[in-house]
Amino acid sequence: QVQLVESGGGLVQPGGSLRLSCAASGSLFSIIAMGWYRQPPGKQRELVATMPSGGSANYADSVRGRFTISRDNAKNTVYLQMNSLKPEDTAVYYCNVRESPRSGYVRDFWGQGTQVTVSS
């Protein structure tokens, strides 16, 4: 059983900052990547940022330069530092862990989601 526990969402004014955290626990064997997705109101879920194991971070164009993803591999934890927040960043943010427990098999785990609201 794998659990992802997210924290750090909330209400912030435009231009403000928030830091999201996601701690993964349980039977994880070979993590391929950890990342963040978001689902704005009335829209589909979209990629925010991912960090492959041993690789470089990837960002959506809309957040590049404002958001920073980082990982603590010893704690199986991924963070998302969000600066210069805009109203269009308002969404439910989901943590994602992708692992490959055996060759040719990939599976995704998702957090429960945390609301981020950017409003004055």
Coordinates of C-alpha atoms in Angstrom, one line a residue:
Q1 CA 0.0 0.0 0.0
V2 CA 1.4 3.4 -1.1
Q3 CA 0.3 6.6 0.4
L4 CA 1.0 10.2 -0.7
V5 CA 0.3 12.9 1.9
E6 CA 0.3 16.4 0.6
S7 CA 0.5 19.7 2.6
G8 CA 1.0 23.4 2.1
G9 CA -1.9 24.6 0.1
G10 CA -4.0 27.6 1.0
L11 CA -5.1 31.1 0.1
V12 CA -2.5 33.6 -1.0
Q13 CA -2.5 37.1 -2.6
P14 CA -1.2 37.6 -6.1
G15 CA 2.6 37.9 -6.0
G16 CA 2.8 35.7 -2.9
S17 CA 4.5 32.4 -2.3
L18 CA 3.5 28.9 -1.1
R19 CA 5.4 25.7 -0.6
L20 CA 3.8 22.4 -1.2
S21 CA 5.1 19.1 0.2
C22 CA 4.3 15.5 -0.6
A23 CA 5.6 12.6 1.4
A24 CA 5.4 9.1 -0.1
S25 CA 5.3 6.0 2.1
G26 CA 4.7 2.3 1.7
S27 CA 6.0 -0.3 -0.7
L28 CA 7.8 1.7 -3.3
F29 CA 10.5 -0.2 -5.2
S30 CA 11.9 1.9 -8.0
I31 CA 10.8 5.5 -8.4
I32 CA 11.1 6.8 -11.9
A33 CA 9.9 10.3 -11.2
M34 CA 8.1 12.5 -8.7
G35 CA 6.1 15.6 -9.7
W36 CA 3.1 17.9 -9.4
Y37 CA 0.0 18.3 -11.5
R38 CA -2.9 20.7 -11.1
Q39 CA -6.5 20.9 -12.1
P40 CA -7.9 24.4 -12.5
P41 CA -11.7 24.9 -12.0
G42 CA -13.6 23.5 -15.0
K43 CA -10.4 22.3 -16.7
Q44 CA -8.4 19.1 -17.1
R45 CA -5.5 18.1 -15.0
E46 CA -2.2 19.4 -16.4
L47 CA 1.5 18.9 -15.7
V48 CA 3.1 21.5 -13.5
A49 CA 6.6 20.1 -12.9
T50 CA 8.3 16.7 -12.7
M51 CA 11.7 15.5 -11.6
P52 CA 12.9 12.2 -12.9
S53 CA 15.2 10.1 -10.7
G54 CA 18.7 11.2 -11.5
G55 CA 17.5 13.7 -14.1
S56 CA 16.7 17.3 -14.5
A57 CA 13.4 19.0 -13.7
N58 CA 10.8 19.7 -16.3
Y59 CA 8.3 22.6 -16.0
A60 CA 5.2 23.7 -17.8
D61 CA 5.8 26.9 -19.7
S62 CA 3.3 28.7 -17.6
V63 CA 5.3 28.2 -14.4
R64 CA 8.9 28.1 -15.5
G65 CA 10.9 30.7 -13.7
R66 CA 8.4 31.0 -10.9
F67 CA 8.1 27.5 -9.5
T68 CA 10.9 25.2 -8.3
I69 CA 10.5 21.5 -7.8
S70 CA 12.9 19.6 -5.5
R71 CA 13.2 16.1 -4.0
D72 CA 14.5 14.6 -0.8
N73 CA 15.2 11.0 -1.9
A74 CA 16.0 9.8 1.6
K75 CA 12.5 10.8 2.7
N76 CA 10.7 10.0 -0.6
T77 CA 9.4 13.6 -0.4
V78 CA 8.9 16.1 -3.2
Y79 CA 8.4 19.8 -2.8
L80 CA 7.1 22.6 -5.0
Q81 CA 8.1 26.1 -4.2
M82 CA 5.7 28.5 -5.9
N83 CA 6.7 32.2 -6.1
S84 CA 5.1 35.2 -7.9
L85 CA 1.7 33.4 -7.8
K86 CA -1.0 34.6 -10.2
P87 CA -4.7 34.1 -10.1
E88 CA -4.5 31.7 -12.9
D89 CA -2.4 29.4 -10.7
T90 CA -5.6 28.7 -8.7
A91 CA -6.2 24.9 -8.9
V92 CA -6.2 21.7 -6.9
Y93 CA -2.6 20.5 -6.9
Y94 CA -1.8 16.8 -7.0
C95 CA 1.4 15.0 -6.1
N96 CA 2.4 12.2 -8.5
V97 CA 4.9 9.3 -8.0
R98 CA 5.7 7.1 -10.9
E99 CA 7.5 3.8 -10.3
S100 CA 8.5 0.7 -12.1
P101 CA 8.4 -2.3 -9.7
R102 CA 9.6 -4.6 -12.5
S103 CA 10.8 -4.4 -16.1
G104 CA 8.1 -3.2 -18.6
Y105 CA 5.6 -2.2 -15.9
V106 CA 5.0 1.4 -14.8
R107 CA 2.4 2.6 -12.3
D108 CA 1.4 6.0 -11.0
F109 CA 0.3 7.0 -7.5
W110 CA -1.6 10.2 -6.7
G111 CA -2.0 12.3 -3.6
Q112 CA -5.4 13.5 -2.5
G113 CA -4.9 17.0 -3.8
T114 CA -4.4 20.3 -2.0
Q115 CA -6.3 23.5 -2.9
V116 CA -4.2 26.6 -3.9
T117 CA -6.2 29.8 -4.3
V118 CA -4.6 33.0 -5.5
S119 CA -6.8 35.9 -4.9
S120 CA -6.8 39.4 -3.4

